[in-house]
Amino acid sequence: MMHIVRRQGAIVREEAAEILALHNGDALEALRTLIAERDAVEERLAVATLIMRRQYKAEGRP
């Protein structure tokens, strides 16, 4: 179990380093991009949820 935790930590650090590199080390800009991407994913999830609810209601499912 400890091996998995260490491995996940290493992956997170690598991802963080890559994100910072993509923004030329500008942590604030990297955070802004991550927040914008998160917001976009949340919006797509909300739309998908609404579509699924409508489909279930149209099919007569509870």
JSON list of N, CA, C and O in Angstrom, two decimals:
[
{"chain": "A", "resi": 1, "resn": "MET", "atom": "N", "xyz": [0.83, -1.19, 0.00]},
{"chain": "A", "resi": 1, "resn": "MET", "atom": "CA", "xyz": [0.00, 0.00, 0.00]},
{"chain": "A", "resi": 1, "resn": "MET", "atom": "C", "xyz": [0.87, 1.26, 0.00]},
{"chain": "A", "resi": 1, "resn": "MET", "atom": "O", "xyz": [0.57, 2.20, -0.70]},
{"chain": "A", "resi": 2, "resn": "MET", "atom": "N", "xyz": [1.93, 1.26, 0.78]},
{"chain": "A", "resi": 2, "resn": "MET", "atom": "CA", "xyz": [2.80, 2.43, 0.85]},
{"chain": "A", "resi": 2, "resn": "MET", "atom": "C", "xyz": [3.47, 2.69, -0.49]},
{"chain": "A", "resi": 2, "resn": "MET", "atom": "O", "xyz": [3.67, 3.83, -0.88]},
{"chain": "A", "resi": 3, "resn": "HIS", "atom": "N", "xyz": [3.79, 1.61, -1.21]},
{"chain": "A", "resi": 3, "resn": "HIS", "atom": "CA", "xyz": [4.40, 1.74, -2.53]},
{"chain": "A", "resi": 3, "resn": "HIS", "atom": "C", "xyz": [3.46, 2.49, -3.48]},
{"chain": "A", "resi": 3, "resn": "HIS", "atom": "O", "xyz": [3.89, 3.34, -4.26]},
{"chain": "A", "resi": 4, "resn": "ILE", "atom": "N", "xyz": [2.17, 2.18, -3.41]},
{"chain": "A", "resi": 4, "resn": "ILE", "atom": "CA", "xyz": [1.18, 2.84, -4.27]},
{"chain": "A", "resi": 4, "resn": "ILE", "atom": "C", "xyz": [1.10, 4.32, -3.94]},
{"chain": "A", "resi": 4, "resn": "ILE", "atom": "O", "xyz": [1.06, 5.16, -4.84]},
{"chain": "A", "resi": 5, "resn": "VAL", "atom": "N", "xyz": [1.08, 4.66, -2.67]},
{"chain": "A", "resi": 5, "resn": "VAL", "atom": "CA", "xyz": [1.01, 6.06, -2.25]},
{"chain": "A", "resi": 5, "resn": "VAL", "atom": "C", "xyz": [2.22, 6.83, -2.75]},
{"chain": "A", "resi": 5, "resn": "VAL", "atom": "O", "xyz": [2.09, 7.93, -3.27]},
{"chain": "A", "resi": 6, "resn": "ARG", "atom": "N", "xyz": [3.41, 6.23, -2.61]},
{"chain": "A", "resi": 6, "resn": "ARG", "atom": "CA", "xyz": [4.63, 6.90, -3.09]},
{"chain": "A", "resi": 6, "resn": "ARG", "atom": "C", "xyz": [4.58, 7.11, -4.59]},
{"chain": "A", "resi": 6, "resn": "ARG", "atom": "O", "xyz": [4.97, 8.14, -5.10]},
{"chain": "A", "resi": 7, "resn": "ARG", "atom": "N", "xyz": [4.11, 6.09, -5.30]},
{"chain": "A", "resi": 7, "resn": "ARG", "atom": "CA", "xyz": [4.04, 6.18, -6.76]},
{"chain": "A", "resi": 7, "resn": "ARG", "atom": "C", "xyz": [3.06, 7.27, -7.20]},
{"chain": "A", "resi": 7, "resn": "ARG", "atom": "O", "xyz": [3.34, 8.04, -8.10]},
{"chain": "A", "resi": 8, "resn": "GLN", "atom": "N", "xyz": [1.91, 7.34, -6.54]},
{"chain": "A", "resi": 8, "resn": "GLN", "atom": "CA", "xyz": [0.95, 8.38, -6.87]},
{"chain": "A", "resi": 8, "resn": "GLN", "atom": "C", "xyz": [1.52, 9.76, -6.59]},
{"chain": "A", "resi": 8, "resn": "GLN", "atom": "O", "xyz": [1.30, 10.70, -7.36]},
{"chain": "A", "resi": 9, "resn": "GLY", "atom": "N", "xyz": [2.23, 9.90, -5.50]},
{"chain": "A", "resi": 9, "resn": "GLY", "atom": "CA", "xyz": [2.86, 11.18, -5.18]},
{"chain": "A", "resi": 9, "resn": "GLY", "atom": "C", "xyz": [3.86, 11.59, -6.25]},
{"chain": "A", "resi": 9, "resn": "GLY", "atom": "O", "xyz": [3.94, 12.76, -6.62]},
{"chain": "A", "resi": 10, "resn": "ALA", "atom": "N", "xyz": [4.62, 10.63, -6.75]},
{"chain": "A", "resi": 10, "resn": "ALA", "atom": "CA", "xyz": [5.60, 10.92, -7.79]},
{"chain": "A", "resi": 10, "resn": "ALA", "atom": "C", "xyz": [4.89, 11.35, -9.08]},
{"chain": "A", "resi": 10, "resn": "ALA", "atom": "O", "xyz": [5.34, 12.27, -9.76]},
{"chain": "A", "resi": 11, "resn": "ILE", "atom": "N", "xyz": [3.79, 10.68, -9.40]},
{"chain": "A", "resi": 11, "resn": "ILE", "atom": "CA", "xyz": [3.03, 11.04, -10.60]},
{"chain": "A", "resi": 11, "resn": "ILE", "atom": "C", "xyz": [2.49, 12.46, -10.48]},
{"chain": "A", "resi": 11, "resn": "ILE", "atom": "O", "xyz": [2.56, 13.24, -11.44]},
{"chain": "A", "resi": 12, "resn": "VAL", "atom": "N", "xyz": [1.96, 12.80, -9.31]},
{"chain": "A", "resi": 12, "resn": "VAL", "atom": "CA", "xyz": [1.43, 14.15, -9.10]},
{"chain": "A", "resi": 12, "resn": "VAL", "atom": "C", "xyz": [2.53, 15.19, -9.25]},
{"chain": "A", "resi": 12, "resn": "VAL", "atom": "O", "xyz": [2.33, 16.23, -9.89]},
{"chain": "A", "resi": 13, "resn": "ARG", "atom": "N", "xyz": [3.70, 14.92, -8.70]},
{"chain": "A", "resi": 13, "resn": "ARG", "atom": "CA", "xyz": [4.81, 15.87, -8.82]},
{"chain": "A", "resi": 13, "resn": "ARG", "atom": "C", "xyz": [5.23, 16.03, -10.28]},
{"chain": "A", "resi": 13, "resn": "ARG", "atom": "O", "xyz": [5.51, 17.14, -10.73]},
{"chain": "A", "resi": 14, "resn": "GLU", "atom": "N", "xyz": [5.26, 14.93, -11.02]},
{"chain": "A", "resi": 14, "resn": "GLU", "atom": "CA", "xyz": [5.62, 15.00, -12.44]},
{"chain": "A", "resi": 14, "resn": "GLU", "atom": "C", "xyz": [4.60, 15.81, -13.22]},
{"chain": "A", "resi": 14, "resn": "GLU", "atom": "O", "xyz": [4.96, 16.64, -14.06]},
{"chain": "A", "resi": 15, "resn": "GLU", "atom": "N", "xyz": [3.32, 15.57, -12.95]},
{"chain": "A", "resi": 15, "resn": "GLU", "atom": "CA", "xyz": [2.27, 16.33, -13.63]},
{"chain": "A", "resi": 15, "resn": "GLU", "atom": "C", "xyz": [2.37, 17.81, -13.30]},
{"chain": "A", "resi": 15, "resn": "GLU", "atom": "O", "xyz": [2.22, 18.67, -14.18]},
{"chain": "A", "resi": 16, "resn": "ALA", "atom": "N", "xyz": [2.61, 18.12, -12.03]},
{"chain": "A", "resi": 16, "resn": "ALA", "atom": "CA", "xyz": [2.74, 19.51, -11.62]},
{"chain": "A", "resi": 16, "resn": "ALA", "atom": "C", "xyz": [3.92, 20.18, -12.34]},
{"chain": "A", "resi": 16, "resn": "ALA", "atom": "O", "xyz": [3.81, 21.32, -12.81]},
{"chain": "A", "resi": 17, "resn": "ALA", "atom": "N", "xyz": [5.03, 19.47, -12.44]},
{"chain": "A", "resi": 17, "resn": "ALA", "atom": "CA", "xyz": [6.20, 20.01, -13.13]},
{"chain": "A", "resi": 17, "resn": "ALA", "atom": "C", "xyz": [5.90, 20.25, -14.61]},
{"chain": "A", "resi": 17, "resn": "ALA", "atom": "O", "xyz": [6.31, 21.27, -15.16]},
{"chain": "A", "resi": 18, "resn": "GLU", "atom": "N", "xyz": [5.17, 19.32, -15.23]},
{"chain": "A", "resi": 18, "resn": "GLU", "atom": "CA", "xyz": [4.82, 19.49, -16.64]},
{"chain": "A", "resi": 18, "resn": "GLU", "atom": "C", "xyz": [3.90, 20.69, -16.84]},
{"chain": "A", "resi": 18, "resn": "GLU", "atom": "O", "xyz": [4.06, 21.47, -17.79]},
{"chain": "A", "resi": 19, "resn": "ILE", "atom": "N", "xyz": [2.92, 20.84, -15.96]},
{"chain": "A", "resi": 19, "resn": "ILE", "atom": "CA", "xyz": [1.99, 21.96, -16.07]},
{"chain": "A", "resi": 19, "resn": "ILE", "atom": "C", "xyz": [2.74, 23.28, -15.91]},
{"chain": "A", "resi": 19, "resn": "ILE", "atom": "O", "xyz": [2.53, 24.23, -16.67]},
{"chain": "A", "resi": 20, "resn": "LEU", "atom": "N", "xyz": [3.62, 23.34, -14.93]},
{"chain": "A", "resi": 20, "resn": "LEU", "atom": "CA", "xyz": [4.41, 24.56, -14.74]},
{"chain": "A", "resi": 20, "resn": "LEU", "atom": "C", "xyz": [5.30, 24.84, -15.95]},
{"chain": "A", "resi": 20, "resn": "LEU", "atom": "O", "xyz": [5.43, 25.99, -16.38]},
{"chain": "A", "resi": 21, "resn": "ALA", "atom": "N", "xyz": [5.88, 23.80, -16.51]},
{"chain": "A", "resi": 21, "resn": "ALA", "atom": "CA", "xyz": [6.73, 23.98, -17.69]},
{"chain": "A", "resi": 21, "resn": "ALA", "atom": "C", "xyz": [5.93, 24.52, -18.87]},
{"chain": "A", "resi": 21, "resn": "ALA", "atom": "O", "xyz": [6.42, 25.37, -19.62]},
{"chain": "A", "resi": 22, "resn": "LEU", "atom": "N", "xyz": [4.70, 24.05, -19.03]},
{"chain": "A", "resi": 22, "resn": "LEU", "atom": "CA", "xyz": [3.86, 24.54, -20.12]},
{"chain": "A", "resi": 22, "resn": "LEU", "atom": "C", "xyz": [3.53, 26.03, -19.97]},
{"chain": "A", "resi": 22, "resn": "LEU", "atom": "O", "xyz": [3.23, 26.70, -20.95]},
{"chain": "A", "resi": 23, "resn": "HIS", "atom": "N", "xyz": [3.61, 26.52, -18.74]},
{"chain": "A", "resi": 23, "resn": "HIS", "atom": "CA", "xyz": [3.32, 27.93, -18.47]},
{"chain": "A", "resi": 23, "resn": "HIS", "atom": "C", "xyz": [4.59, 28.70, -18.13]},
{"chain": "A", "resi": 23, "resn": "HIS", "atom": "O", "xyz": [4.54, 29.74, -17.47]},
{"chain": "A", "resi": 24, "resn": "ASN", "atom": "N", "xyz": [5.72, 28.17, -18.57]},
{"chain": "A", "resi": 24, "resn": "ASN", "atom": "CA", "xyz": [7.02, 28.82, -18.36]},
{"chain": "A", "resi": 24, "resn": "ASN", "atom": "C", "xyz": [7.29, 29.16, -16.89]},
{"chain": "A", "resi": 24, "resn": "ASN", "atom": "O", "xyz": [7.85, 30.21, -16.58]},
{"chain": "A", "resi": 25, "resn": "GLY", "atom": "N", "xyz": [6.86, 28.27, -15.99]},
{"chain": "A", "resi": 25, "resn": "GLY", "atom": "CA", "xyz": [7.12, 28.46, -14.57]},
{"chain": "A", "resi": 25, "resn": "GLY", "atom": "C", "xyz": [6.19, 29.43, -13.88]},
{"chain": "A", "resi": 25, "resn": "GLY", "atom": "O", "xyz": [6.33, 29.69, -12.68]},
{"chain": "A", "resi": 26, "resn": "ASP", "atom": "N", "xyz": [5.21, 29.97, -14.59]},
{"chain": "A", "resi": 26, "resn": "ASP", "atom": "CA", "xyz": [4.26, 30.92, -14.01]},
{"chain": "A", "resi": 26, "resn": "ASP", "atom": "C", "xyz": [3.16, 30.15, -13.30]},
{"chain": "A", "resi": 26, "resn": "ASP", "atom": "O", "xyz": [2.18, 29.71, -13.90]},
{"chain": "A", "resi": 27, "resn": "ALA", "atom": "N", "xyz": [3.30, 30.01, -11.98]},
{"chain": "A", "resi": 27, "resn": "ALA", "atom": "CA", "xyz": [2.36, 29.21, -11.20]},
{"chain": "A", "resi": 27, "resn": "ALA", "atom": "C", "xyz": [0.96, 29.80, -11.21]},
{"chain": "A", "resi": 27, "resn": "ALA", "atom": "O", "xyz": [-0.03, 29.07, -11.28]},
{"chain": "A", "resi": 28, "resn": "LEU", "atom": "N", "xyz": [0.86, 31.12, -11.16]},
{"chain": "A", "resi": 28, "resn": "LEU", "atom": "CA", "xyz": [-0.45, 31.77, -11.17]},
{"chain": "A", "resi": 28, "resn": "LEU", "atom": "C", "xyz": [-1.19, 31.48, -12.47]},
{"chain": "A", "resi": 28, "resn": "LEU", "atom": "O", "xyz": [-2.38, 31.15, -12.46]},
{"chain": "A", "resi": 29, "resn": "GLU", "atom": "N", "xyz": [-0.50, 31.58, -13.57]},
{"chain": "A", "resi": 29, "resn": "GLU", "atom": "CA", "xyz": [-1.13, 31.30, -14.87]},
{"chain": "A", "resi": 29, "resn": "GLU", "atom": "C", "xyz": [-1.49, 29.82, -14.99]},
{"chain": "A", "resi": 29, "resn": "GLU", "atom": "O", "xyz": [-2.54, 29.47, -15.54]},
{"chain": "A", "resi": 30, "resn": "ALA", "atom": "N", "xyz": [-0.66, 28.96, -14.45]},
{"chain": "A", "resi": 30, "resn": "ALA", "atom": "CA", "xyz": [-0.97, 27.53, -14.46]},
{"chain": "A", "resi": 30, "resn": "ALA", "atom": "C", "xyz": [-2.24, 27.25, -13.66]},
{"chain": "A", "resi": 30, "resn": "ALA", "atom": "O", "xyz": [-3.11, 26.49, -14.10]},
{"chain": "A", "resi": 31, "resn": "LEU", "atom": "N", "xyz": [-2.37, 27.88, -12.50]},
{"chain": "A", "resi": 31, "resn": "LEU", "atom": "CA", "xyz": [-3.59, 27.71, -11.71]},
{"chain": "A", "resi": 31, "resn": "LEU", "atom": "C", "xyz": [-4.82, 28.25, -12.42]},
{"chain": "A", "resi": 31, "resn": "LEU", "atom": "O", "xyz": [-5.88, 27.63, -12.39]},
{"chain": "A", "resi": 32, "resn": "ARG", "atom": "N", "xyz": [-4.68, 29.38, -13.07]},
{"chain": "A", "resi": 32, "resn": "ARG", "atom": "CA", "xyz": [-5.81, 29.94, -13.82]},
{"chain": "A", "resi": 32, "resn": "ARG", "atom": "C", "xyz": [-6.28, 28.97, -14.91]},
{"chain": "A", "resi": 32, "resn": "ARG", "atom": "O", "xyz": [-7.47, 28.77, -15.10]},
{"chain": "A", "resi": 33, "resn": "THR", "atom": "N", "xyz": [-5.32, 28.38, -15.59]},
{"chain": "A", "resi": 33, "resn": "THR", "atom": "CA", "xyz": [-5.66, 27.42, -16.65]},
{"chain": "A", "resi": 33, "resn": "THR", "atom": "C", "xyz": [-6.33, 26.19, -16.07]},
{"chain": "A", "resi": 33, "resn": "THR", "atom": "O", "xyz": [-7.34, 25.72, -16.60]},
{"chain": "A", "resi": 34, "resn": "LEU", "atom": "N", "xyz": [-5.80, 25.66, -14.98]},
{"chain": "A", "resi": 34, "resn": "LEU", "atom": "CA", "xyz": [-6.39, 24.48, -14.35]},
{"chain": "A", "resi": 34, "resn": "LEU", "atom": "C", "xyz": [-7.81, 24.76, -13.88]},
{"chain": "A", "resi": 34, "resn": "LEU", "atom": "O", "xyz": [-8.71, 23.92, -14.04]},
{"chain": "A", "resi": 35, "resn": "ILE", "atom": "N", "xyz": [-8.03, 25.92, -13.29]},
{"chain": "A", "resi": 35, "resn": "ILE", "atom": "CA", "xyz": [-9.37, 26.28, -12.82]},
{"chain": "A", "resi": 35, "resn": "ILE", "atom": "C", "xyz": [-10.33, 26.41, -14.00]},
{"chain": "A", "resi": 35, "resn": "ILE", "atom": "O", "xyz": [-11.46, 25.93, -13.95]},
{"chain": "A", "resi": 36, "resn": "ALA", "atom": "N", "xyz": [-9.88, 27.04, -15.09]},
{"chain": "A", "resi": 36, "resn": "ALA", "atom": "CA", "xyz": [-10.73, 27.17, -16.27]},
{"chain": "A", "resi": 36, "resn": "ALA", "atom": "C", "xyz": [-11.07, 25.81, -16.86]},
{"chain": "A", "resi": 36, "resn": "ALA", "atom": "O", "xyz": [-12.22, 25.55, -17.26]},
{"chain": "A", "resi": 37, "resn": "GLU", "atom": "N", "xyz": [-10.10, 24.92, -16.90]},
{"chain": "A", "resi": 37, "resn": "GLU", "atom": "CA", "xyz": [-10.34, 23.57, -17.41]},
{"chain": "A", "resi": 37, "resn": "GLU", "atom": "C", "xyz": [-11.31, 22.81, -16.51]},
{"chain": "A", "resi": 37, "resn": "GLU", "atom": "O", "xyz": [-12.20, 22.11, -16.98]},
{"chain": "A", "resi": 38, "resn": "ARG", "atom": "N", "xyz": [-11.15, 22.96, -15.21]},
{"chain": "A", "resi": 38, "resn": "ARG", "atom": "CA", "xyz": [-12.07, 22.31, -14.27]},
{"chain": "A", "resi": 38, "resn": "ARG", "atom": "C", "xyz": [-13.49, 22.82, -14.45]},
{"chain": "A", "resi": 38, "resn": "ARG", "atom": "O", "xyz": [-14.45, 22.05, -14.49]},
{"chain": "A", "resi": 39, "resn": "ASP", "atom": "N", "xyz": [-13.63, 24.13, -14.61]},
{"chain": "A", "resi": 39, "resn": "ASP", "atom": "CA", "xyz": [-14.96, 24.71, -14.83]},
{"chain": "A", "resi": 39, "resn": "ASP", "atom": "C", "xyz": [-15.59, 24.18, -16.11]},
{"chain": "A", "resi": 39, "resn": "ASP", "atom": "O", "xyz": [-16.79, 23.89, -16.14]},
{"chain": "A", "resi": 40, "resn": "ALA", "atom": "N", "xyz": [-14.80, 24.04, -17.15]},
{"chain": "A", "resi": 40, "resn": "ALA", "atom": "CA", "xyz": [-15.32, 23.52, -18.42]},
{"chain": "A", "resi": 40, "resn": "ALA", "atom": "C", "xyz": [-15.78, 22.07, -18.26]},
{"chain": "A", "resi": 40, "resn": "ALA", "atom": "O", "xyz": [-16.84, 21.69, -18.79]},
{"chain": "A", "resi": 41, "resn": "VAL", "atom": "N", "xyz": [-15.03, 21.27, -17.53]},
{"chain": "A", "resi": 41, "resn": "VAL", "atom": "CA", "xyz": [-15.42, 19.88, -17.30]},
{"chain": "A", "resi": 41, "resn": "VAL", "atom": "C", "xyz": [-16.70, 19.81, -16.48]},
{"chain": "A", "resi": 41, "resn": "VAL", "atom": "O", "xyz": [-17.61, 19.03, -16.77]},
{"chain": "A", "resi": 42, "resn": "GLU", "atom": "N", "xyz": [-16.81, 20.65, -15.45]},
{"chain": "A", "resi": 42, "resn": "GLU", "atom": "CA", "xyz": [-18.03, 20.67, -14.64]},
{"chain": "A", "resi": 42, "resn": "GLU", "atom": "C", "xyz": [-19.24, 21.06, -15.48]},
{"chain": "A", "resi": 42, "resn": "GLU", "atom": "O", "xyz": [-20.32, 20.50, -15.31]},
{"chain": "A", "resi": 43, "resn": "GLU", "atom": "N", "xyz": [-19.06, 22.01, -16.38]},
{"chain": "A", "resi": 43, "resn": "GLU", "atom": "CA", "xyz": [-20.16, 22.44, -17.25]},
{"chain": "A", "resi": 43, "resn": "GLU", "atom": "C", "xyz": [-20.59, 21.30, -18.18]},
{"chain": "A", "resi": 43, "resn": "GLU", "atom": "O", "xyz": [-21.79, 21.03, -18.34]},
{"chain": "A", "resi": 44, "resn": "ARG", "atom": "N", "xyz": [-19.62, 20.60, -18.77]},
{"chain": "A", "resi": 44, "resn": "ARG", "atom": "CA", "xyz": [-19.96, 19.47, -19.65]},
{"chain": "A", "resi": 44, "resn": "ARG", "atom": "C", "xyz": [-20.66, 18.36, -18.87]},
{"chain": "A", "resi": 44, "resn": "ARG", "atom": "O", "xyz": [-21.60, 17.74, -19.37]},
{"chain": "A", "resi": 45, "resn": "LEU", "atom": "N", "xyz": [-20.24, 18.13, -17.64]},
{"chain": "A", "resi": 45, "resn": "LEU", "atom": "CA", "xyz": [-20.87, 17.12, -16.81]},
{"chain": "A", "resi": 45, "resn": "LEU", "atom": "C", "xyz": [-22.31, 17.51, -16.48]},
{"chain": "A", "resi": 45, "resn": "LEU", "atom": "O", "xyz": [-23.21, 16.66, -16.51]},
{"chain": "A", "resi": 46, "resn": "ALA", "atom": "N", "xyz": [-22.54, 18.77, -16.19]},
{"chain": "A", "resi": 46, "resn": "ALA", "atom": "CA", "xyz": [-23.90, 19.23, -15.89]},
{"chain": "A", "resi": 46, "resn": "ALA", "atom": "C", "xyz": [-24.81, 19.06, -17.11]},
{"chain": "A", "resi": 46, "resn": "ALA", "atom": "O", "xyz": [-25.95, 18.61, -16.99]},
{"chain": "A", "resi": 47, "resn": "VAL", "atom": "N", "xyz": [-24.31, 19.39, -18.29]},
{"chain": "A", "resi": 47, "resn": "VAL", "atom": "CA", "xyz": [-25.10, 19.23, -19.52]},
{"chain": "A", "resi": 47, "resn": "VAL", "atom": "C", "xyz": [-25.40, 17.75, -19.76]},
{"chain": "A", "resi": 47, "resn": "VAL", "atom": "O", "xyz": [-26.54, 17.38, -20.07]},
{"chain": "A", "resi": 48, "resn": "ALA", "atom": "N", "xyz": [-24.40, 16.91, -19.61]},
{"chain": "A", "resi": 48, "resn": "ALA", "atom": "CA", "xyz": [-24.60, 15.47, -19.81]},
{"chain": "A", "resi": 48, "resn": "ALA", "atom": "C", "xyz": [-25.62, 14.92, -18.82]},
{"chain": "A", "resi": 48, "resn": "ALA", "atom": "O", "xyz": [-26.46, 14.09, -19.18]},
{"chain": "A", "resi": 49, "resn": "THR", "atom": "N", "xyz": [-25.57, 15.39, -17.59]},
{"chain": "A", "resi": 49, "resn": "THR", "atom": "CA", "xyz": [-26.52, 14.94, -16.57]},
{"chain": "A", "resi": 49, "resn": "THR", "atom": "C", "xyz": [-27.95, 15.32, -16.96]},
{"chain": "A", "resi": 49, "resn": "THR", "atom": "O", "xyz": [-28.87, 14.51, -16.85]},
{"chain": "A", "resi": 50, "resn": "LEU", "atom": "N", "xyz": [-28.14, 16.55, -17.43]},
{"chain": "A", "resi": 50, "resn": "LEU", "atom": "CA", "xyz": [-29.46, 17.00, -17.85]},
{"chain": "A", "resi": 50, "resn": "LEU", "atom": "C", "xyz": [-29.98, 16.17, -19.02]},
{"chain": "A", "resi": 50, "resn": "LEU", "atom": "O", "xyz": [-31.15, 15.78, -19.05]},
{"chain": "A", "resi": 51, "resn": "ILE", "atom": "N", "xyz": [-29.11, 15.90, -19.97]},
{"chain": "A", "resi": 51, "resn": "ILE", "atom": "CA", "xyz": [-29.51, 15.10, -21.14]},
{"chain": "A", "resi": 51, "resn": "ILE", "atom": "C", "xyz": [-29.92, 13.69, -20.70]},
{"chain": "A", "resi": 51, "resn": "ILE", "atom": "O", "xyz": [-30.94, 13.17, -21.14]},
{"chain": "A", "resi": 52, "resn": "MET", "atom": "N", "xyz": [-29.15, 13.10, -19.82]},
{"chain": "A", "resi": 52, "resn": "MET", "atom": "CA", "xyz": [-29.47, 11.75, -19.35]},
{"chain": "A", "resi": 52, "resn": "MET", "atom": "C", "xyz": [-30.80, 11.73, -18.60]},
{"chain": "A", "resi": 52, "resn": "MET", "atom": "O", "xyz": [-31.61, 10.82, -18.77]},
{"chain": "A", "resi": 53, "resn": "ARG", "atom": "N", "xyz": [-31.04, 12.74, -17.77]},
{"chain": "A", "resi": 53, "resn": "ARG", "atom": "CA", "xyz": [-32.31, 12.80, -17.03]},
{"chain": "A", "resi": 53, "resn": "ARG", "atom": "C", "xyz": [-33.49, 12.90, -17.99]},
{"chain": "A", "resi": 53, "resn": "ARG", "atom": "O", "xyz": [-34.51, 12.25, -17.80]},
{"chain": "A", "resi": 54, "resn": "ARG", "atom": "N", "xyz": [-33.35, 13.73, -19.02]},
{"chain": "A", "resi": 54, "resn": "ARG", "atom": "CA", "xyz": [-34.43, 13.87, -20.00]},
{"chain": "A", "resi": 54, "resn": "ARG", "atom": "C", "xyz": [-34.68, 12.57, -20.75]},
{"chain": "A", "resi": 54, "resn": "ARG", "atom": "O", "xyz": [-35.82, 12.21, -21.02]},
{"chain": "A", "resi": 55, "resn": "GLN", "atom": "N", "xyz": [-33.61, 11.88, -21.09]},
{"chain": "A", "resi": 55, "resn": "GLN", "atom": "CA", "xyz": [-33.76, 10.60, -21.80]},
{"chain": "A", "resi": 55, "resn": "GLN", "atom": "C", "xyz": [-34.45, 9.57, -20.91]},
{"chain": "A", "resi": 55, "resn": "GLN", "atom": "O", "xyz": [-35.32, 8.83, -21.38]},
{"chain": "A", "resi": 56, "resn": "TYR", "atom": "N", "xyz": [-34.09, 9.51, -19.65]},
{"chain": "A", "resi": 56, "resn": "TYR", "atom": "CA", "xyz": [-34.73, 8.57, -18.73]},
{"chain": "A", "resi": 56, "resn": "TYR", "atom": "C", "xyz": [-36.21, 8.89, -18.58]},
{"chain": "A", "resi": 56, "resn": "TYR", "atom": "O", "xyz": [-37.05, 7.99, -18.59]},
{"chain": "A", "resi": 57, "resn": "LYS", "atom": "N", "xyz": [-36.55, 10.18, -18.46]},
{"chain": "A", "resi": 57, "resn": "LYS", "atom": "CA", "xyz": [-37.95, 10.57, -18.32]},
{"chain": "A", "resi": 57, "resn": "LYS", "atom": "C", "xyz": [-38.73, 10.24, -19.60]},
{"chain": "A", "resi": 57, "resn": "LYS", "atom": "O", "xyz": [-39.87, 9.80, -19.54]},
{"chain": "A", "resi": 58, "resn": "ALA", "atom": "N", "xyz": [-38.12, 10.46, -20.75]},
{"chain": "A", "resi": 58, "resn": "ALA", "atom": "CA", "xyz": [-38.77, 10.18, -22.02]},
{"chain": "A", "resi": 58, "resn": "ALA", "atom": "C", "xyz": [-39.04, 8.69, -22.20]},
{"chain": "A", "resi": 58, "resn": "ALA", "atom": "O", "xyz": [-40.01, 8.28, -22.82]},
{"chain": "A", "resi": 59, "resn": "GLU", "atom": "N", "xyz": [-38.18, 7.87, -21.62]},
{"chain": "A", "resi": 59, "resn": "GLU", "atom": "CA", "xyz": [-38.33, 6.41, -21.72]},
{"chain": "A", "resi": 59, "resn": "GLU", "atom": "C", "xyz": [-39.23, 5.87, -20.62]},
{"chain": "A", "resi": 59, "resn": "GLU", "atom": "O", "xyz": [-39.47, 4.67, -20.55]},
{"chain": "A", "resi": 60, "resn": "GLY", "atom": "N", "xyz": [-39.72, 6.74, -19.76]},
{"chain": "A", "resi": 60, "resn": "GLY", "atom": "CA", "xyz": [-40.60, 6.30, -18.69]},
{"chain": "A", "resi": 60, "resn": "GLY", "atom": "C", "xyz": [-39.91, 5.71, -17.49]},
{"chain": "A", "resi": 60, "resn": "GLY", "atom": "O", "xyz": [-40.52, 5.06, -16.67]},
{"chain": "A", "resi": 61, "resn": "ARG", "atom": "N", "xyz": [-38.62, 5.95, -17.37]},
{"chain": "A", "resi": 61, "resn": "ARG", "atom": "CA", "xyz": [-37.87, 5.44, -16.21]},
{"chain": "A", "resi": 61, "resn": "ARG", "atom": "C", "xyz": [-38.01, 6.43, -15.06]},
{"chain": "A", "resi": 61, "resn": "ARG", "atom": "O", "xyz": [-38.13, 7.64, -15.27]},
{"chain": "A", "resi": 62, "resn": "PRO", "atom": "N", "xyz": [-37.97, 5.92, -13.84]},
{"chain": "A", "resi": 62, "resn": "PRO", "atom": "CA", "xyz": [-38.10, 6.82, -12.67]},
{"chain": "A", "resi": 62, "resn": "PRO", "atom": "C", "xyz": [-36.89, 7.70, -12.47]},
{"chain": "A", "resi": 62, "resn": "PRO", "atom": "O", "xyz": [-35.82, 7.45, -12.85]}
]
